[in-house]
Coordinates of C-alpha atoms in Angstrom, one line a residue:
M1 CA 8.6 7.2 -8.4
K2 CA 6.2 10.1 -7.7
A3 CA 9.0 12.6 -8.4
L4 CA 9.7 10.9 -11.7
I5 CA 6.0 11.1 -12.8
A6 CA 5.8 14.7 -11.8
L7 CA 8.9 15.5 -13.9
I8 CA 7.4 13.6 -16.9
L9 CA 4.1 15.6 -16.6
L10 CA 6.1 18.9 -16.4
V11 CA 8.1 18.1 -19.5
Q12 CA 4.9 17.4 -21.4
L13 CA 3.4 20.8 -20.7
P14 CA 3.6 23.2 -23.7
I15 CA 6.3 25.7 -22.8
H16 CA 5.2 28.4 -25.3
E17 CA 1.5 28.3 -24.5
A18 CA 0.1 31.9 -25.0
V19 CA -1.3 33.5 -22.0
P20 CA -4.2 35.7 -22.9
A21 CA -3.8 39.3 -22.0
A22 CA -6.1 40.4 -19.1
P23 CA -8.6 43.0 -20.3
H24 CA -8.0 46.5 -19.1
A25 CA -10.0 47.4 -16.0
P26 CA -12.5 50.1 -16.7
L27 CA -11.3 53.6 -15.7
G28 CA -13.2 56.3 -13.8
C29 CA -13.0 59.9 -14.9
D30 CA -11.1 60.9 -11.8
D31 CA -8.7 57.9 -11.8
P32 CA -5.0 58.9 -11.9
E33 CA -4.5 57.2 -15.2
S34 CA -7.4 59.2 -16.7
E35 CA -6.0 62.4 -15.3
A36 CA -2.5 61.6 -16.7
A37 CA -4.0 61.1 -20.1
A38 CA -6.0 64.3 -19.8
E39 CA -2.9 66.3 -19.0
V40 CA -1.2 64.9 -22.1
A41 CA -4.2 65.8 -24.1
V42 CA -4.5 69.4 -22.9
N43 CA -0.8 70.1 -23.5
Y44 CA -1.2 68.7 -27.0
I45 CA -4.3 70.8 -27.7
N46 CA -2.6 74.0 -26.5
G47 CA 0.5 73.1 -28.4
H48 CA -1.3 72.8 -31.7
S49 CA -3.9 75.6 -31.3
H50 CA -3.3 78.5 -33.7
H51 CA -5.4 81.3 -32.2
G52 CA -6.8 82.8 -29.0
Y53 CA -5.8 81.6 -25.6
K54 CA -4.5 78.5 -23.8
F55 CA -7.2 76.3 -22.2
D56 CA -7.1 74.4 -18.9
L57 CA -8.9 71.2 -17.9
N58 CA -12.2 71.8 -16.1
R59 CA -13.6 68.2 -16.2
I60 CA -13.2 64.8 -17.7
K61 CA -16.6 64.0 -19.1
D62 CA -16.0 60.5 -20.2
V63 CA -13.2 57.9 -20.6
R64 CA -13.2 54.6 -22.5
V65 CA -10.3 52.2 -23.0
V66 CA -10.0 49.6 -25.8
S67 CA -7.2 47.1 -25.3
Q68 CA -5.0 46.5 -28.4
G69 CA -2.8 43.8 -26.8
P70 CA -0.2 43.6 -24.0
N71 CA 0.8 47.0 -22.7
N72 CA -1.1 48.7 -25.6
D73 CA -4.4 50.6 -25.0
I74 CA -6.3 53.1 -27.0
I75 CA -7.9 55.8 -24.7
F76 CA -10.8 57.9 -25.7
L77 CA -11.4 61.1 -23.7
E78 CA -14.2 63.7 -23.7
L79 CA -12.9 66.8 -22.0
D80 CA -14.4 70.1 -20.8
L81 CA -11.8 72.9 -20.9
L82 CA -11.9 76.6 -19.9
E83 CA -10.2 79.5 -21.4
T84 CA -7.3 81.1 -19.5
T85 CA -5.9 84.6 -19.6
C86 CA -2.7 83.4 -21.3
P87 CA -2.5 84.0 -25.1
I88 CA -1.6 80.9 -27.1
L89 CA 1.8 82.5 -28.0
S90 CA 2.7 83.3 -24.3
P91 CA 5.6 81.3 -22.9
T92 CA 3.9 81.2 -19.5
P93 CA 3.4 77.6 -18.5
L94 CA -0.2 76.5 -18.3
A95 CA 0.1 75.8 -14.6
N96 CA 0.7 79.5 -14.1
C97 CA -2.2 80.6 -16.3
T98 CA -5.3 81.9 -14.6
V99 CA -8.7 80.5 -15.8
R100 CA -11.0 83.4 -16.7
S101 CA -13.7 83.9 -14.1
F102 CA -17.4 83.4 -14.8
A103 CA -17.9 87.2 -14.6
E104 CA -15.3 87.7 -17.4
H105 CA -17.7 85.9 -19.7
A106 CA -16.1 82.5 -19.7
V107 CA -15.4 80.4 -22.8
E108 CA -15.6 76.6 -22.7
G109 CA -13.9 74.2 -24.9
D110 CA -15.3 70.7 -25.8
C111 CA -12.7 68.2 -27.0
D112 CA -12.7 64.6 -28.1
V113 CA -9.2 63.1 -27.9
K114 CA -7.9 59.7 -29.0
L115 CA -4.7 58.6 -27.3
Q116 CA -2.5 55.5 -27.1
K117 CA -0.8 54.2 -24.1
L118 CA 2.0 52.0 -25.3
D119 CA 4.5 50.4 -22.8
G120 CA 3.5 53.1 -20.2
T121 CA 3.9 56.1 -22.6
I122 CA 0.9 58.1 -23.5
S123 CA 0.7 60.0 -26.8
V124 CA -2.1 61.7 -28.7
L125 CA -3.3 60.2 -32.0
A126 CA -6.0 62.7 -32.9
S127 CA -8.1 65.5 -31.4
K128 CA -11.1 67.5 -32.3
C129 CA -12.3 70.6 -30.4
H130 CA -14.7 73.5 -30.5
S131 CA -15.4 76.3 -28.1
H132 CA -18.3 78.5 -27.1
A133 CA -18.9 81.4 -24.8
D134 CA -21.3 81.2 -21.9
S135 CA -24.7 82.8 -22.6
G136 CA -25.0 86.5 -21.9
E137 CA -28.2 85.8 -20.0
D138 CA -26.3 83.7 -17.5
I139 CA -23.7 86.4 -17.0
Q140 CA -26.2 89.3 -16.5
R141 CA -28.3 87.2 -14.2
I142 CA -25.4 87.2 -11.7
C143 CA -23.7 90.4 -12.7
P144 CA -26.0 92.9 -14.5
D145 CA -23.3 95.5 -15.1
C146 CA -20.6 93.1 -16.4
P147 CA -19.6 93.7 -20.0
L148 CA -20.2 90.9 -22.5
L149 CA -18.1 89.6 -25.3
A150 CA -18.6 91.4 -28.6
R151 CA -18.0 90.0 -32.0
L152 CA -14.4 90.4 -33.2
N153 CA -15.5 92.3 -36.2
N154 CA -17.7 94.7 -34.2
T155 CA -17.0 98.3 -35.4
E156 CA -16.2 99.6 -31.9
V157 CA -13.9 96.7 -31.2
L158 CA -12.0 97.3 -34.4
E159 CA -11.8 101.1 -33.8
T160 CA -10.5 100.6 -30.3
V161 CA -7.8 98.1 -31.4
S162 CA -6.7 100.4 -34.2
A163 CA -6.6 103.4 -31.8
A164 CA -4.8 101.5 -29.1
L165 CA -2.1 100.1 -31.4
N166 CA -1.5 103.4 -33.1
D167 CA -1.2 105.1 -29.8
F168 CA 1.3 102.6 -28.5
N169 CA 3.4 102.8 -31.7
S170 CA 3.4 106.6 -31.6
K171 CA 5.0 106.6 -28.2
T172 CA 7.3 103.6 -28.1
T173 CA 11.1 103.8 -28.8
G174 CA 11.1 100.1 -29.6
P175 CA 10.1 98.2 -32.7
Y176 CA 7.0 99.0 -34.6
L177 CA 4.3 96.5 -33.7
R178 CA 1.9 94.9 -36.2
L179 CA -1.4 93.3 -35.3
L180 CA -1.5 89.5 -35.5
E181 CA -5.1 88.9 -34.3
I182 CA -7.8 90.2 -32.0
G183 CA -8.3 88.0 -29.0
R184 CA -11.2 89.5 -27.2
G185 CA -13.5 92.5 -27.2
K186 CA -16.0 93.5 -24.6
I187 CA -18.4 96.5 -24.5
Q188 CA -20.0 98.0 -21.5
Y189 CA -22.8 100.6 -21.8
H190 CA -23.7 101.3 -18.2
P191 CA -22.9 103.1 -16.1
A192 CA -20.2 104.2 -18.6
H193 CA -19.6 103.4 -22.2
V194 CA -16.3 101.4 -22.3
V195 CA -14.7 99.2 -24.9
A196 CA -12.0 96.8 -23.7
V197 CA -9.9 94.8 -26.2
E198 CA -7.1 92.3 -26.1
F199 CA -4.9 91.6 -29.1
A200 CA -1.7 89.8 -30.1
V201 CA 1.1 91.7 -31.9
G202 CA 4.4 90.9 -33.5
A203 CA 7.5 93.1 -33.7
T204 CA 8.5 94.2 -37.2
N205 CA 11.9 95.0 -38.8
C206 CA 11.1 98.7 -38.5
S207 CA 11.5 101.1 -35.6
A208 CA 8.4 103.1 -34.7
E209 CA 10.2 106.2 -36.3
E210 CA 11.0 104.3 -39.5
A211 CA 7.3 103.2 -39.7
K212 CA 6.3 106.9 -39.9
V213 CA 8.1 107.2 -43.2
N214 CA 7.0 104.0 -44.9
V215 CA 4.8 101.7 -42.8
G216 CA 4.2 99.4 -45.8
A217 CA 7.9 98.3 -45.7
C218 CA 7.5 97.1 -42.1
Q219 CA 7.3 93.3 -42.1
L220 CA 7.1 90.8 -39.2
L221 CA 10.6 89.6 -38.1
P222 CA 11.7 86.2 -39.6
E223 CA 11.1 83.1 -37.5
D224 CA 14.7 83.0 -36.3
Q225 CA 14.3 86.5 -34.8
S226 CA 10.5 86.5 -34.1
N227 CA 9.2 88.4 -31.2
F228 CA 5.5 88.3 -30.4
G229 CA 3.5 90.0 -27.7
F230 CA 0.2 90.9 -26.3
C231 CA -1.7 94.2 -25.7
T232 CA -4.7 95.3 -23.8
G233 CA -6.6 98.5 -24.5
T234 CA -9.5 100.3 -22.9
M235 CA -11.4 103.2 -24.5
V236 CA -13.8 105.2 -22.4
K237 CA -16.3 106.8 -24.8
R238 CA -18.7 108.2 -22.3
P239 CA -18.7 110.2 -20.0
S240 CA -15.0 111.1 -20.9
Q241 CA -12.8 110.3 -23.9
D242 CA -9.9 108.3 -22.5
L243 CA -7.6 105.7 -24.0
N244 CA -5.3 103.4 -22.1
V245 CA -3.1 100.7 -23.7
D246 CA -0.4 98.4 -22.5
C247 CA 1.8 96.1 -24.7
Q248 CA 4.3 93.4 -23.6
L249 CA 6.6 91.6 -25.9
Y250 CA 7.6 88.0 -25.0
G251 CA 11.0 87.9 -26.7
H252 CA 12.1 85.3 -29.3
Q253 CA 10.9 81.8 -28.7
V254 CA 12.3 78.7 -30.2
P255 CA 9.5 76.8 -32.1
T256 CA 8.9 73.1 -31.7
P257 CA 10.0 71.0 -34.7
D258 CA 6.4 70.2 -35.8
T259 CA 4.8 73.6 -35.0
P260 CA 6.7 76.6 -36.4
L261 CA 5.7 79.8 -34.5
L262 CA 4.8 81.8 -37.7
S263 CA 2.4 79.0 -38.7
R264 CA 0.5 79.5 -35.4
V265 CA -0.4 83.2 -35.8
F266 CA -2.8 85.1 -37.9
Q267 CA -1.2 86.2 -41.2
P268 CA -2.8 89.2 -43.0
T269 CA -4.2 88.3 -46.4
S270 CA -5.4 91.7 -47.4
Q271 CA -4.4 95.3 -47.2
D272 CA -4.3 96.5 -43.6
T273 CA -4.5 99.9 -42.0
S274 CA -1.6 101.8 -40.5
A275 CA -2.2 99.8 -37.3
G276 CA -2.0 96.5 -39.1
L277 CA -5.7 96.0 -38.6
V278 CA -7.5 93.3 -40.4
P279 CA -11.0 92.1 -39.3
S280 CA -10.0 88.5 -38.8
D281 CA -12.5 85.9 -37.6
V282 CA -15.4 87.8 -39.1
G283 CA -18.6 87.3 -37.1
F284 CA -17.1 85.2 -34.2
T285 CA -17.8 86.3 -30.7
N286 CA -14.7 84.5 -29.5
H287 CA -11.9 82.6 -31.1
N288 CA -13.3 79.1 -31.7
L289 CA -10.9 76.5 -30.4
G290 CA -11.8 74.8 -33.7
L291 CA -9.0 72.3 -33.6
S292 CA -9.1 69.1 -35.6
H293 CA -5.7 67.5 -35.7
H294 CA -4.1 64.1 -36.4
N295 CA -0.7 63.5 -34.9
P296 CA 1.6 62.5 -37.8
L297 CA 4.3 61.4 -35.4
A298 CA 2.0 58.9 -33.6
S299 CA 1.3 55.4 -34.8
E300 CA -1.1 52.6 -33.8
S301 CA 0.0 49.0 -33.8
S302 CA -3.5 47.9 -34.8
S303 CA -4.8 49.5 -38.0
S304 CA -8.2 47.9 -37.6
E305 CA -9.1 50.0 -34.6
T306 CA -11.9 52.4 -35.6
L307 CA -14.5 54.6 -34.0
R308 CA -16.7 51.5 -33.7
A309 CA -14.3 50.3 -31.0
K310 CA -15.1 53.3 -29.0
L311 CA -18.8 52.6 -29.2
S312 CA -18.2 49.0 -28.2
A313 CA -16.3 50.0 -25.1
K314 CA -18.5 49.6 -22.1
P315 CA -19.1 52.8 -20.2
V316 CA -20.0 52.9 -16.6
T317 CA -23.8 52.9 -16.2
K318 CA -26.2 53.6 -13.4
R319 CA -26.9 49.9 -13.3
A320 CA -23.2 49.1 -12.8
V321 CA -23.1 51.6 -10.0
A322 CA -26.1 50.0 -8.3
E323 CA -24.6 46.6 -8.7
A324 CA -21.4 47.9 -7.1
A325 CA -23.4 49.2 -4.2
Q326 CA -24.8 45.7 -3.7
H327 CA -21.3 44.2 -3.8
D328 CA -20.3 46.5 -1.0
K329 CA -22.8 44.7 1.3
V330 CA -20.9 41.3 1.0
P331 CA -17.4 40.4 2.0
R332 CA -14.9 41.2 -0.8
P333 CA -12.7 38.4 -2.1
V334 CA -9.0 38.9 -2.1
G335 CA -7.9 40.9 -5.1
F336 CA -11.4 42.5 -5.6
V337 CA -11.2 45.8 -7.5
P338 CA -14.2 48.0 -7.0
P339 CA -15.7 49.5 -10.2
P340 CA -14.7 53.1 -11.0
P341 CA -16.9 56.1 -10.0
P342 CA -19.3 57.2 -12.7
C343 CA -18.4 59.8 -15.3
P344 CA -18.4 62.8 -15.7
G345 CA -15.6 63.6 -13.2
K346 CA -15.2 66.4 -10.7
I347 CA -15.4 70.0 -11.8
R348 CA -12.1 71.7 -11.2
H349 CA -13.1 75.4 -11.6
F350 CA -16.9 76.0 -12.3
D351 CA -19.7 74.8 -14.5
I352 CA -21.0 76.8 -17.4

């Protein structure tokens, strides 16, 4: 009889009753899920940056999660990045790129990134970044003789780039190289007057010998044959007059479907000099990361999610940390999940 009553009660239960989705547990800035999202974000930022150098993660400043339903979360990240020595067009994997040291006049990138984690797959929905160089006062306080970044349109920087590229083209037996953009320029005045430059180049359809006859006919190779590279040049102006230059070509690279290579490099818009020199990025000390990008390939299942959702997500506060400390004094129930550590997260390289 008891078995029959139990069976009747079981049949009467609604078999399609919706089970509410459990809210996403708050993330800490150094949690594995946060770091996985940050890795996706940094790769996306570097993949869609058009100028300058690749950036590496230095710190996750903040992370907030807004649940959109079962297995569907929107993740907001605030990231601190640091400039590496790898130009944006370099095929070198980010893991093998060296972050510039503090003494090299480091450049920091600040990024806000919106991601979606859908069925375990993380994708970027949108990102917005800008960058800035560390203050000269900070550098000189630690290293008084270290050269500082100069503006990219500085006369001495432009002269050195032009001289370096002309010198290389006059001696090479390979293709004539044309300037794509200036990456960095630094000027040291003591104990010697030295100008150091870094700049990106592209191979043209001319040899260096052919360029001597008609440099105006030399054009960058078409995308299916493109060959970009990177040069460094140093001009000692005092006490001697020395010029050293080194250029390396990367070889042809196959572009990604949504980011053709030629759309990622500086294209001259005015008449250049024989070295292909155009004062791009007028007035900038460094190439501003300046990225604002919406991923056209990504989609959100909830169109009503807006920035207000980010503001409504509860960040970890000092009060929450204090309350967590009080919880540590009492026995934890089975299944207890401690709150995440406060943000920002750990610094991976150095703070500027």
